[in-house]
XYZ file of C-alpha atoms in Angstrom:
637
model
C -158.452 268.052 -114.304
C -161.903 266.890 -113.225
C -163.511 264.112 -115.282
C -167.083 265.110 -114.418
C -168.750 268.065 -112.687
C -172.185 268.518 -111.164
C -173.108 272.134 -110.443
C -176.159 273.162 -108.386
C -178.124 269.993 -109.221
C -181.680 269.696 -107.883
C -184.072 266.779 -108.233
C -187.423 265.945 -106.688
C -190.051 263.300 -107.325
C -192.924 265.280 -105.842
C -191.936 265.405 -102.168
C -188.976 266.947 -100.382
C -185.985 267.318 -102.742
C -183.783 264.232 -102.941
C -180.972 266.426 -104.277
C -181.072 270.082 -103.294
C -178.554 272.291 -105.120
C -175.664 269.824 -104.881
C -172.267 270.115 -106.555
C -169.631 267.438 -107.096
C -166.556 266.847 -109.188
C -164.822 263.523 -109.833
C -161.060 263.411 -110.331
C -159.063 260.739 -112.241
C -158.203 257.670 -110.143
C -160.539 258.518 -107.261
C -162.509 255.789 -105.496
C -165.517 257.570 -104.006
C -167.704 255.763 -101.495
C -171.236 257.212 -101.690
C -173.090 256.807 -98.379
C -176.367 257.885 -96.820
C -179.595 256.618 -95.316
C -181.824 254.202 -97.228
C -183.953 256.335 -99.549
C -181.631 259.348 -99.370
C -181.014 259.299 -103.144
C -177.758 257.373 -103.625
C -178.996 255.224 -106.534
C -180.688 258.281 -108.032
C -177.417 260.226 -107.950
C -175.618 257.366 -109.713
C -178.257 257.477 -112.456
C -177.746 261.250 -112.791
C -173.995 260.653 -113.152
C -174.682 257.939 -115.764
C -177.006 260.237 -117.723
C -180.036 257.994 -117.138
C -181.932 260.688 -115.176
C -182.092 264.359 -116.118
C -182.144 266.624 -113.049
C -184.786 269.334 -112.549
C -182.108 272.020 -112.482
C -178.346 272.532 -112.557
C -175.532 271.574 -114.912
C -173.933 268.189 -115.596
C -170.578 268.730 -117.319
C -169.345 265.424 -118.698
C -167.825 264.193 -121.946
C -166.302 261.022 -120.467
C -167.344 257.384 -120.850
C -169.461 256.295 -117.850
C -170.678 252.752 -117.091
C -173.173 251.808 -114.366
C -173.427 248.413 -112.681
C -177.050 248.318 -111.417
C -178.119 247.037 -108.007
C -180.238 244.173 -109.351
C -179.267 241.631 -112.019
C -181.774 241.831 -114.925
C -183.855 238.646 -115.096
C -184.295 238.631 -118.886
C -180.668 237.914 -119.857
C -179.913 234.593 -121.561
C -177.092 233.153 -123.640
C -173.452 232.318 -123.137
C -171.269 234.531 -120.959
C -169.305 235.681 -124.013
C -172.483 236.846 -125.770
C -173.690 238.749 -122.692
C -170.363 240.531 -122.199
C -170.081 241.447 -125.885
C -173.736 242.482 -126.244
C -173.091 246.187 -125.651
C -171.805 246.678 -129.206
C -174.609 245.894 -131.648
C -172.519 246.456 -134.772
C -170.272 243.473 -133.999
C -172.525 241.381 -131.774
C -174.043 238.938 -134.293
C -170.777 238.392 -136.147
C -168.861 237.635 -132.958
C -171.670 235.479 -131.579
C -171.513 233.353 -134.737
C -167.704 233.116 -134.543
C -167.821 232.143 -130.875
C -170.504 229.508 -131.503
C -168.555 227.942 -134.395
C -165.288 227.744 -132.404
C -167.203 226.143 -129.510
C -168.771 223.496 -131.772
C -165.462 222.728 -133.444
C -163.796 222.562 -130.033
C -166.355 219.905 -129.067
C -164.931 217.635 -131.778
C -167.129 218.502 -134.764
C -164.567 218.855 -137.572
C -166.717 218.592 -140.709
C -165.731 220.687 -143.725
C -168.938 222.756 -143.634
C -168.190 224.133 -140.151
C -164.592 224.936 -141.048
C -165.726 226.764 -144.197
C -168.312 228.755 -142.194
C -165.614 229.659 -139.675
C -163.285 230.856 -142.430
C -166.025 233.096 -143.893
C -166.881 234.575 -140.471
C -163.200 235.259 -139.733
C -162.900 237.126 -143.041
C -165.916 239.328 -142.227
C -164.542 240.030 -138.726
C -161.196 241.184 -140.125
C -162.715 243.427 -142.794
C -165.292 244.984 -140.416
C -162.791 245.874 -137.682
C -164.525 243.597 -135.182
C -161.362 241.627 -134.427
C -160.030 244.251 -132.019
C -163.356 244.213 -130.222
C -163.207 240.415 -129.997
C -159.770 240.555 -128.370
C -161.015 243.101 -125.828
C -163.940 240.834 -124.913
C -161.566 237.897 -124.373
C -159.263 240.068 -122.244
C -162.097 241.326 -120.023
C -163.490 237.803 -119.554
C -160.019 236.570 -118.559
C -159.494 239.496 -116.143
C -162.792 238.778 -114.387
C -162.150 235.024 -114.186
C -165.205 233.962 -116.210
C -165.909 230.998 -118.459
C -167.000 232.500 -121.778
C -168.808 229.298 -122.805
C -170.961 228.994 -119.636
C -174.688 229.716 -119.860
C -175.541 232.958 -118.045
C -178.877 231.661 -116.732
C -177.150 228.712 -115.003
C -174.761 230.900 -112.966
C -175.048 231.875 -109.299
C -176.096 235.429 -108.446
C -172.497 236.310 -107.610
C -171.190 235.067 -110.960
C -174.007 236.835 -112.828
C -172.971 240.109 -111.185
C -169.405 239.408 -112.291
C -170.624 238.996 -115.899
C -172.513 242.325 -115.718
C -169.345 243.940 -114.331
C -167.334 242.513 -117.265
C -169.898 243.954 -119.686
C -169.508 247.394 -118.050
C -165.691 247.147 -118.159
C -165.740 246.311 -121.870
C -166.691 249.917 -122.624
C -163.397 250.923 -120.923
C -165.217 253.644 -118.941
C -163.415 256.644 -117.490
C -165.853 256.483 -114.553
C -167.260 253.175 -113.272
C -170.402 253.404 -111.127
C -171.306 250.465 -108.851
C -174.632 250.257 -107.009
C -174.421 247.800 -104.072
C -171.884 245.545 -105.843
C -171.529 243.168 -102.845
C -175.247 242.341 -102.515
C -175.799 238.556 -102.390
C -172.089 237.849 -102.883
C -170.262 235.419 -100.630
C -167.107 236.486 -98.803
C -164.711 234.877 -101.310
C -166.324 236.765 -104.205
C -166.342 240.031 -102.241
C -162.609 239.651 -101.579
C -162.008 238.967 -105.291
C -163.977 242.098 -106.215
C -162.026 244.218 -103.707
C -158.704 243.022 -105.105
C -159.900 243.614 -108.677
C -161.124 247.155 -107.994
C -157.971 248.096 -106.056
C -156.067 247.495 -109.317
C -158.623 249.427 -111.395
C -156.904 252.617 -112.563
C -159.932 254.652 -113.649
C -162.314 256.635 -111.410
C -164.789 254.666 -109.306
C -167.987 255.740 -107.520
C -169.753 253.055 -105.520
C -172.653 252.600 -103.119
C -172.363 249.816 -100.548
C -173.675 248.819 -97.122
C -170.543 246.674 -96.552
C -168.393 248.733 -94.176
C -165.321 246.522 -94.617
C -165.585 246.924 -98.424
C -166.014 250.683 -97.982
C -163.043 250.942 -95.627
C -160.698 249.004 -97.901
C -161.565 250.703 -101.204
C -162.587 254.316 -100.671
C -160.186 257.238 -101.009
C -162.994 259.763 -100.430
C -166.435 259.575 -98.793
C -169.373 261.547 -100.163
C -172.550 261.540 -98.067
C -176.084 262.474 -99.074
C -177.781 263.965 -96.023
C -181.210 265.623 -96.239
C -180.706 266.626 -99.866
C -177.211 268.016 -99.297
C -173.929 266.547 -100.489
C -171.088 266.440 -97.960
C -167.578 265.535 -99.108
C -164.980 264.016 -96.774
C -161.567 263.686 -98.496
C -160.383 260.892 -96.209
C -160.617 257.161 -95.599
C -163.791 255.641 -94.117
C -162.611 255.348 -90.492
C -161.619 259.027 -90.404
C -164.962 259.937 -92.014
C -166.878 258.215 -89.187
C -165.047 260.318 -86.580
C -165.395 263.605 -88.516
C -169.066 263.026 -89.216
C -169.822 262.385 -85.542
C -168.034 265.594 -84.567
C -169.953 267.497 -87.269
C -173.330 266.163 -86.064
C -172.538 267.089 -82.468
C -171.577 270.630 -83.554
C -174.759 270.919 -85.638
C -176.888 269.743 -82.723
C -175.269 272.329 -80.439
C -175.817 275.056 -83.037
C -179.495 274.123 -83.388
C -179.901 274.111 -79.624
C -178.509 277.652 -79.394
C -180.718 278.758 -82.303
C -183.848 277.332 -80.649
C -183.031 279.078 -77.358
C -182.682 282.388 -79.197
C -185.935 281.798 -81.092
C -187.810 281.029 -77.857
C -186.486 284.255 -76.340
C -187.651 286.302 -79.342
C -191.093 284.659 -79.268
C -191.483 285.707 -75.614
C -190.427 289.256 -76.520
C -192.888 289.677 -79.385
C -195.781 288.409 -77.257
C -195.290 291.363 -74.888
C -197.474 293.421 -77.194
C -197.368 296.733 -79.032
C -193.921 297.696 -77.770
C -192.450 295.071 -80.037
C -194.111 296.680 -83.044
C -192.710 300.198 -82.626
C -190.729 301.528 -85.539
C -187.372 301.168 -83.862
C -188.081 297.431 -83.366
C -189.201 296.625 -86.906
C -185.777 295.218 -87.742
C -186.001 292.867 -84.788
C -189.468 291.723 -85.868
C -188.217 291.061 -89.389
C -185.296 289.089 -87.951
C -187.744 286.997 -85.902
C -189.888 286.298 -88.967
C -186.750 285.171 -90.805
C -185.791 282.907 -87.885
C -189.225 281.312 -88.024
C -188.762 280.663 -91.720
C -185.368 279.089 -91.077
C -186.833 276.892 -88.373
C -189.695 275.788 -90.623
C -187.347 275.100 -93.530
C -184.842 273.191 -91.426
C -184.905 269.572 -92.484
C -184.371 267.765 -89.244
C -182.040 264.825 -89.361
C -184.178 261.770 -90.009
C -185.207 259.868 -86.921
C -183.004 257.041 -85.726
C -184.669 253.647 -85.692
C -185.016 252.359 -82.139
C -184.845 248.619 -82.644
C -185.866 246.640 -79.585
C -185.941 242.860 -79.262
C -188.673 241.266 -77.142
C -187.112 238.480 -75.120
C -189.044 235.482 -73.821
C -188.202 233.628 -70.623
C -184.874 231.832 -70.758
C -184.403 228.615 -72.674
C -182.633 225.659 -71.126
C -178.847 225.876 -70.924
C -178.430 223.559 -73.919
C -180.141 224.983 -77.025
C -178.966 222.603 -79.785
C -176.819 219.488 -79.587
C -175.792 217.937 -82.925
C -173.736 214.751 -83.044
C -172.211 213.268 -86.206
C -174.699 215.023 -88.509
C -174.495 214.376 -92.271
C -176.804 215.581 -95.039
C -176.895 215.570 -98.847
C -179.596 216.239 -101.408
C -180.428 213.208 -103.511
C -177.725 212.439 -106.062
C -175.447 215.251 -104.878
C -172.304 215.524 -102.759
C -172.695 215.954 -98.978
C -173.401 219.498 -97.792
C -172.677 218.500 -94.194
C -170.422 215.575 -93.295
C -170.168 214.224 -89.731
C -170.570 217.586 -88.021
C -170.975 217.878 -84.276
C -171.625 220.943 -82.153
C -173.275 222.049 -78.937
C -174.861 225.509 -78.855
C -175.533 226.869 -75.388
C -177.834 229.616 -74.142
C -176.343 233.043 -74.889
C -174.070 231.871 -77.735
C -173.950 234.166 -80.783
C -172.863 231.899 -83.617
C -171.908 233.218 -87.064
C -172.157 230.859 -90.051
C -169.755 231.506 -92.941
C -169.450 229.881 -96.345
C -169.750 230.407 -100.110
C -173.133 230.763 -101.801
C -174.833 227.394 -102.254
C -172.668 225.565 -99.706
C -175.622 224.752 -97.417
C -175.765 227.465 -94.734
C -179.562 227.768 -94.783
C -179.839 223.967 -94.966
C -177.706 223.707 -91.822
C -180.068 226.036 -89.972
C -183.040 223.887 -90.985
C -181.263 220.738 -89.784
C -180.307 222.258 -86.437
C -183.871 223.376 -85.718
C -185.721 220.304 -86.911
C -187.088 221.419 -90.297
C -184.882 218.833 -92.056
C -183.907 215.378 -90.807
C -180.183 214.578 -91.065
C -179.329 211.447 -93.056
C -176.915 210.434 -90.320
C -176.372 211.555 -86.755
C -178.716 213.113 -84.225
C -179.944 216.594 -83.313
C -181.399 217.357 -79.895
C -183.177 220.611 -79.100
C -183.172 222.086 -75.620
C -186.207 222.977 -73.568
C -188.422 226.069 -73.700
C -187.154 227.294 -77.077
C -189.071 230.208 -78.595
C -187.534 230.982 -81.954
C -187.859 234.000 -84.270
C -186.587 233.464 -87.822
C -185.363 236.127 -90.276
C -185.670 234.837 -93.843
C -183.173 236.217 -96.396
C -185.781 235.795 -99.174
C -188.323 237.830 -97.161
C -190.992 235.193 -97.823
C -192.619 236.064 -94.488
C -193.903 239.302 -96.057
C -197.149 239.418 -98.051
C -196.438 241.557 -101.133
C -200.066 242.651 -101.600
C -200.754 243.626 -97.999
C -199.810 246.964 -96.465
C -196.977 247.380 -93.987
C -199.529 247.670 -91.202
C -201.359 244.481 -92.224
C -198.077 242.554 -92.342
C -197.459 243.419 -88.687
C -200.928 243.264 -87.075
C -203.294 242.188 -89.880
C -206.475 244.192 -89.169
C -205.714 245.104 -85.567
C -204.327 248.390 -84.237
C -202.027 247.142 -81.497
C -198.726 245.266 -81.525
C -198.856 242.917 -78.534
C -195.368 242.478 -77.103
C -195.471 240.187 -74.092
C -197.268 241.997 -71.291
C -197.272 245.338 -73.102
C -198.812 246.621 -76.322
C -197.992 249.424 -78.758
C -200.035 251.121 -81.451
C -198.812 249.845 -84.810
C -198.215 253.368 -86.200
C -195.930 254.329 -83.322
C -194.198 250.952 -83.464
C -193.424 251.197 -87.192
C -192.279 254.809 -86.837
C -189.476 253.447 -84.648
C -188.337 251.566 -87.753
C -188.363 254.829 -89.771
C -191.701 254.326 -91.567
C -193.867 257.446 -91.847
C -197.622 257.161 -91.071
C -198.369 257.606 -94.796
C -195.873 254.890 -95.786
C -197.422 252.449 -93.318
C -200.536 252.179 -95.515
C -198.538 251.358 -98.678
C -198.332 247.789 -100.052
C -195.103 245.899 -99.418
C -194.395 245.569 -103.163
C -193.628 249.322 -103.304
C -190.787 249.069 -100.770
C -187.083 249.182 -101.563
C -184.780 246.352 -100.479
C -183.651 248.236 -97.367
C -187.228 249.090 -96.394
C -188.278 245.454 -96.775
C -185.480 244.381 -94.458
C -186.537 246.977 -91.888
C -190.145 245.782 -92.092
C -189.097 242.169 -91.634
C -187.020 243.179 -88.596
C -190.082 244.976 -87.219
C -192.169 241.823 -87.697
C -189.448 239.660 -86.176
C -188.843 241.832 -83.126
C -192.559 242.074 -82.326
C -192.397 238.406 -81.348
C -191.076 237.216 -78.011
C -188.111 234.896 -78.460
C -185.095 233.429 -76.755
C -183.493 232.168 -79.987
C -182.953 234.443 -83.010
C -182.105 232.843 -86.356
C -180.959 235.545 -88.791
C -180.347 234.533 -92.416
C -178.613 237.452 -94.190
C -180.240 240.251 -92.132
C -177.820 242.985 -93.246
C -178.629 243.166 -96.975
C -179.610 246.705 -98.047
C -179.487 248.197 -94.527
C -177.671 251.526 -94.163
C -174.622 251.728 -91.886
C -176.441 253.529 -89.074
C -179.210 250.932 -88.876
C -176.596 248.172 -89.032
C -174.737 249.619 -86.059
C -177.961 249.909 -84.076
C -178.919 246.322 -84.934
C -175.490 245.180 -83.767
C -175.950 247.003 -80.475
C -179.354 245.376 -79.865
C -178.085 241.903 -80.710
C -175.121 242.289 -78.366
C -177.565 243.137 -75.570
C -179.821 240.164 -76.397
C -179.572 237.584 -73.614
C -180.871 234.737 -75.750
C -179.090 232.680 -78.419
C -178.335 233.912 -81.949
C -177.478 231.978 -85.109
C -176.376 234.387 -87.798
C -175.708 233.733 -91.504
C -173.934 236.719 -93.048
C -171.328 237.752 -95.614
C -170.851 241.093 -93.803
C -167.405 240.776 -92.232
C -167.765 243.816 -89.964
C -171.135 242.589 -88.709
C -169.700 239.143 -87.919
C -166.732 240.716 -86.134
C -169.003 242.870 -83.980
C -171.665 240.279 -83.079
C -170.427 236.683 -83.297
C -168.785 235.008 -80.295
C -167.978 231.963 -82.442
C -168.200 230.921 -86.090
C -169.065 227.747 -87.978
C -167.249 227.751 -91.324
C -167.991 225.624 -94.393
C -164.508 224.610 -95.558
C -165.474 222.500 -98.584
C -166.586 218.916 -99.307
C -169.075 218.924 -96.453
C -166.427 219.726 -93.846
C -167.497 222.229 -91.166
C -165.155 223.686 -88.563
C -165.841 225.812 -85.486
C -163.719 228.810 -84.464
C -163.804 231.173 -81.511
C -164.669 234.793 -82.404
C -165.825 236.547 -85.578
C -164.596 236.790 -89.176
C -161.133 238.258 -88.454
C -160.568 235.672 -85.702
C -161.368 232.879 -88.173
C -158.948 234.325 -90.746
C -156.175 234.588 -88.150
C -156.758 231.101 -86.725
C -156.830 229.634 -90.254
C -153.535 231.392 -91.059
C -151.861 230.054 -87.918
C -153.186 226.558 -88.633
C -151.818 226.691 -92.207
C -148.422 227.880 -90.949
C -148.379 225.050 -88.411
C -149.101 222.510 -91.163
C -146.278 223.940 -93.329
C -143.843 223.619 -90.430
C -144.518 219.857 -90.087
C -141.519 217.735 -91.062
C -141.470 215.536 -94.206
C -142.127 212.367 -92.198
C -145.154 213.859 -90.502
C -146.592 215.658 -93.546
C -150.001 214.293 -94.464
C -150.632 212.940 -90.978
C -153.626 214.315 -89.137
C -153.070 216.491 -86.118
C -153.434 214.395 -82.988
C -156.605 215.036 -81.021
C -157.057 214.329 -77.330
C -158.593 210.910 -76.995
C -161.936 210.640 -75.310
C -162.312 208.129 -72.513
C -163.161 204.736 -74.007
C -164.925 202.465 -71.565
C -168.240 200.780 -71.074
C -170.767 202.467 -68.788
C -171.060 200.900 -65.369
C -174.381 199.422 -64.272
C -175.183 202.490 -62.135
C -174.196 204.892 -64.937
C -176.411 203.048 -67.408
C -179.346 203.287 -64.984
C -178.584 206.982 -64.426
C -178.516 207.642 -68.183
C -181.851 205.862 -68.569
C -183.490 207.932 -65.833
C -182.096 211.357 -66.739
C -184.609 212.245 -69.523
C -187.585 211.615 -67.233
C -185.952 213.564 -64.422
C -185.176 216.520 -66.725
C -188.722 216.499 -68.102
C -190.162 216.591 -64.556
C -187.848 219.460 -63.569
C -188.699 221.426 -66.747
C -192.425 220.936 -66.056
C -192.035 222.109 -62.446
C -189.979 225.098 -63.613
C -192.637 226.049 -66.182
C -195.439 225.809 -63.619
C -193.437 227.853 -61.108
C -192.699 230.606 -63.668
C -196.399 230.725 -64.576
C -197.302 231.049 -60.890
C -194.750 233.791 -60.225
C -195.930 235.753 -63.281
C -199.629 235.555 -62.352
C -201.342 238.615 -60.749
C -202.879 236.356 -58.065
C -199.417 235.545 -56.720
C -198.989 239.179 -55.661
C -202.572 239.747 -54.459
C -201.417 239.491 -50.864
C -197.739 240.320 -50.468
C -195.809 237.581 -48.665
C -192.047 238.140 -48.643
C -191.246 234.652 -47.375
C -193.411 233.001 -50.050
C -191.793 235.099 -52.791
C -188.280 234.295 -51.519
C -189.080 230.578 -51.357
C -190.428 230.587 -54.942
C -187.382 232.437 -56.291
C -184.991 230.145 -54.403
C -186.755 227.076 -55.819
C -186.606 228.519 -59.343
C -182.869 229.162 -58.975
C -182.333 225.623 -57.645
C -184.283 224.148 -60.579
C -182.233 226.089 -63.142
C -178.992 224.994 -61.504
C -180.220 221.394 -61.286
C -181.248 221.417 -64.950
C -177.848 222.740 -66.026
C -176.145 219.942 -64.092
C -178.558 217.304 -65.410
C -178.058 218.341 -69.030
C -174.286 218.346 -68.549
C -174.372 214.865 -67.003
C -176.654 213.588 -69.775
C -174.229 214.876 -72.438
C -171.297 213.302 -70.592
C -172.886 209.844 -70.239
C -174.266 209.807 -73.794
C -170.837 210.726 -75.182
C -169.197 207.885 -73.226
C -171.804 205.393 -74.409
C -171.616 206.518 -78.048
C -167.808 206.489 -78.091
C -167.695 202.965 -76.651
C -170.105 201.662 -79.324
C -168.199 203.460 -82.107
C -164.808 202.033 -81.049
C -165.930 198.430 -80.631
């Protein structure tokens, strides 16, 4: 028997209908993944299900308990975790708050008779009012969600705050739990905890998420909002992706046939009076109806065509970090003796819990923060574009257009330029929306705008700090495709496991206490390599347990006289080669170079450029080799 039914629901906020005559029923124990483009109405539908929005038309049949976990954590909540979780029941709230406060104070060692008497009185009132059962339920929910009831809510991380809000929703013991983007701003460990928790949840679940791995693991049915319609796919996520693609291809073919038929009828009616004879009136009416259908057809929304403007290549070595350590004053190290070399073309994912120092690491690697120990060297000809997870690069009071080009009309992209309206339409912004202030945008729209601003710049190094938040699955897949085709270097901070799997060629993982470790591949590769490493450690015999795994020893010797002279001269030689390379590139790119075509001159210039790039690669490699030998010798003395 269905828990909740929607029948012929319609809803509009002045424009095209967000929900256009949709119907849905939710069965006990279902886990429904609600998907659709940004702005398609997913959050609105959740609010209809929760009774927070009344639709324009249709019937909502529901007498079940429904709880909604909103997308954003309210910023006006204060108090202890216990008080926040229990705050949904006003009739018991003050009594239980007082009881909880007294037990906390007594637990801190305050055993005076006045407190004990107050506690006895409060316990009596709890028992006579029936609040004791409610108190036990609060304790049970807090224990199930792994929370500290005495912690201050305002001091918690975003992930823990969302866990508290979830506990508050669970306290009502809802028959249907609604979750709007529950993984937003959560680290991977918390996302995995939430997945495991919800897999054991026995009631019905409807959730919106951009996290494809979360969607694939949890959902038993996929419901998609597409152009105001509701499409139900009673299958797991992977099967839904295949069925949806087949459905879109069939729809496209059907529309193509329809348009061919319409064109043929338009030609026929333009022949003149013969088309208006009585015996053809039915055909004319059919044509009029076809025109209405064509006008009413809501075309599938345009697909964003993300393109990344690449600058000329950087040097082969992009970042070289050796023995880097960093800690904020008075705190434990975020990074402890970390070394890495990032080369041109690497796509490096950075993984770790919230607050571990991922953004700090990026700032250290690119010179915004000085390490307390160790050295960081940047390669030559680096042109970096930075995606900020806090979206601080956007001016809230300016329009979308002004954020991209200020008061100009054209987006200058290297040697080409685009009109800003056409450019932003590729990121799915309508001409009307382009003149709106940024503060009116949703989270997904803000991310798209920041990507538009980022990709308008030429770069050979992309630094992306949580770029996937709030993006719909289709835009995510397109972004992945563009990043895979990017010939420059990418450093990517993300909690999106699927995104890391599809983009990263290697990962740097924060493993606790300032320890960072590098792994080949994406998220799944890290998990597998960690598992194998743990199994190898367990298989070590009792005598060897606790000993560190032997590492190949680096050569330990003093540099010869000639090697020391070579090391001293290499920086000047590299600088001269980089300068010559830059001048040669500028010459080759100038219009004057091609004023009079000279094949031999062009071939000579290209050959010299190739020789310089090869020479620079060899010089950088030799510099790294000699510096490592010198540093190791000094360290081991």
